[in-house]
Amino acid sequence: ENKQQNNDIPTDAYITVKRDEKGEVEIYVGGKPTTKYRGQDIWDIPFIKKYFEWMQGQNSDIKEFHIGAFATPGYKEGETGNPSSVFGPNAWCRLKFKNGKYGTWVFNRTYGSAGNYAYLCAGRCALSVRTNAGFRDAVFRAPIVPQGDVLAQLKQKVNEVSNRLKNERAQHTK
């Protein structure tokens, strides 16, 4: 599966930091282990792994840490949003929890050049989570986004209500 259900950003558009089947922290893009993101070497992989372990020590329910360099700008560090998958100089990150739920994307910062940013975003977001209490709080407490069946149920309910209203409107105009 190459899409996340909350905002349809393909998994190959961001970095995923998680434990492999042996329990070792690894970095993935598009579900495959890697040392590159958007064609560039990922900066300071040991550092990123160390801080992911630290994050899990703070909250044992964390399963994955997602980091992306997207064109969608943020407003200020720590604000939540819904970036597009288009590559750009704006760092966003979010958590996935062991129960399968996702936190919303949280804006980290903007860098001057998207080209230079691809290799920095994971390390910079990990550093911000570790050293900036306000940003860490925003990431750890970002609202949970409805996923999978819950989202499908919500869409179905909206369609049912919409159809019922259309039918009622049609009956009143006869």
C-alpha positions as MATLAB code, in Angstrom:
seq = 'ENKQQNNDIPTDAYITVKRDEKGEVEIYVGGKPTTKYRGQDIWDIPFIKKYFEWMQGQNSDIKEFHIGAFATPGYKEGETGNPSSVFGPNAWCRLKFKNGKYGTWVFNRTYGSAGNYAYLCAGRCALSVRTNAGFRDAVFRAPIVPQGDVLAQLKQKVNEVSNRLKNERAQHTK';
ca = [
       0.000    0.000    0.000;
       1.549    3.262   -1.130;
      -1.028    5.760    0.149;
      -1.911    6.986    3.607;
      -5.641    7.264    4.043;
      -5.838   10.574    5.874;
      -4.578   12.811    3.088;
      -3.418   10.500    0.311;
       0.267   11.390    0.440;
       2.110    8.451   -1.149;
       4.605    6.757    1.161;
       7.363    7.418   -1.368;
       6.885   11.177   -0.827;
       8.138   11.099    2.775;
      10.599    9.351    5.074;
       9.358    6.744    7.546;
      11.446    5.921   10.610;
      10.395    2.670   12.302;
      11.643   -0.602   13.706;
      12.171   -3.543   11.361;
      11.106   -7.129   12.135;
      14.315   -7.601   14.185;
      13.520   -4.532   16.304;
      16.252   -2.358   14.766;
      15.392    1.243   13.873;
      15.537    1.749   10.098;
      14.661    4.442    7.585;
      12.272    3.771    4.711;
      10.872    5.591    1.715;
       7.981    3.955   -0.126;
       8.163    0.944    2.186;
      11.787    0.135    1.258;
      14.856    0.596    3.468;
      16.962    3.478    2.171;
      19.634    6.048    2.859;
      18.241    8.485    0.243;
      15.244   10.809    0.047;
      14.247   12.606   -3.143;
      17.557   11.531   -4.695;
      19.789   12.869   -1.918;
      21.635   11.155    0.906;
      19.738   11.499    4.187;
      21.771   13.548    6.619;
      22.970   11.914    9.867;
      21.035    8.649    9.863;
      22.510    7.431   13.214;
      21.255   10.645   14.838;
      17.735   10.158   13.397;
      17.627    6.563   14.662;
      18.833    7.605   18.120;
      16.128   10.251   18.457;
      13.409    7.893   17.206;
      14.422    5.502   20.000;
      14.211    8.460   22.396;
      10.701    9.304   21.099;
       9.545    5.734   21.703;
      11.004    5.972   25.197;
       8.795    9.016   25.784;
       5.698    7.344   24.311;
       5.760    3.576   23.849;
       2.670    3.750   21.593;
       4.677    5.394   18.781;
       5.175    3.014   15.857;
       6.501    5.323   13.114;
       7.812    8.836   12.593;
       7.047   10.375    9.174;
       8.987   13.344    7.800;
       8.482   15.082    4.476;
       9.781   18.053    2.507;
       6.643   19.486    0.902;
       5.720   22.599   -1.086;
       2.833   23.387    1.282;
       3.988   26.181    3.589;
       3.230   26.213    7.277;
       2.356   29.220    9.344;
       4.523   28.714   12.381;
       6.418   25.860   13.964;
       4.143   23.393   15.720;
       0.944   24.160   13.806;
      -0.950   21.240   12.308;
      -1.992   21.090    8.688;
      -2.577   18.943    5.653;
       0.340   19.325    3.222;
       0.290   18.078   -0.353;
       2.863   15.557   -1.566;
       4.465   18.115   -3.912;
       8.167   18.430   -3.076;
       9.270   21.690   -1.513;
      11.321   23.376    1.211;
       8.805   23.003    4.051;
       9.428   20.355    6.698;
       6.404   18.490    8.056;
       6.263   15.480   10.353;
       3.720   13.251   12.070;
       3.488   10.081   14.124;
       1.824    6.756   13.455;
       0.790    4.827   16.542;
       0.746    1.100   17.272;
      -3.070    1.112   17.124;
      -2.798    2.118   13.435;
      -3.910    5.715   13.940;
      -2.011    8.729   12.625;
      -1.422   12.128   14.149;
      -1.963   15.074   11.842;
       1.015   16.565   10.030;
       2.863   19.199   12.076;
       4.824   22.008   10.417;
       8.476   22.258   11.478;
      10.127   24.988    9.389;
      10.878   26.316    5.919;
      14.298   26.106    4.337;
      15.388   28.356    1.489;
      15.903   25.621   -1.065;
      13.878   22.461   -1.591;
      16.873   20.924   -3.330;
      19.097   21.319   -0.283;
      16.369   20.442    2.124;
      15.687   16.838    1.131;
      18.779   15.563    2.901;
      18.226   17.692    6.029;
      14.510   17.372    6.831;
      14.548   14.106    8.801;
      17.459   15.097   11.010;
      16.100   18.584   11.607;
      12.605   17.339   12.511;
      14.055   14.674   14.811;
      16.267   17.292   16.465;
      13.297   19.635   16.950;
      11.243   16.863   18.569;
      14.123   16.051   20.912;
      15.215   19.574   21.851;
      12.181   21.855   21.424;
       9.514   21.134   24.041;
       6.844   23.168   22.258;
       7.358   21.381   18.957;
       7.586   17.987   20.666;
       4.310   18.676   22.448;
       2.660   19.604   19.123;
       3.860   16.390   17.443;
       3.057   14.088   20.377;
      -0.384   15.613   20.893;
      -1.445   16.278   17.290;
      -5.085   15.326   16.721;
      -5.651   11.780   15.531;
      -6.949   11.541   11.967;
      -9.763    9.079   11.170;
      -8.352    6.082    9.316;
      -9.510    3.213    7.160;
     -12.924    1.882    8.095;
     -13.692    4.872   10.316;
     -13.059    7.269    7.440;
     -15.085    5.105    5.047;
     -17.933    4.988    7.575;
     -17.879    8.781    7.909;
     -17.987    9.200    4.120;
     -20.832    6.699    3.871;
     -22.785    8.520    6.572;
     -22.303   11.873    4.813;
     -23.556   10.325    1.556;
     -26.581    8.816    3.322;
     -27.527   12.142    4.918;
     -26.982   13.979    1.635;
     -29.205   11.510   -0.255;
     -31.887   11.703    2.427;
     -31.906   15.506    2.228;
     -32.139   15.371   -1.573;
     -35.105   12.979   -1.329;
     -36.833   15.157    1.270;
     -36.255   18.246   -0.868;
     -37.651   16.467   -3.914;
     -40.773   15.398   -1.935;
     -41.403   18.972   -0.764;
     -41.167   20.393   -4.279;
     -43.841   18.025   -5.691;
];
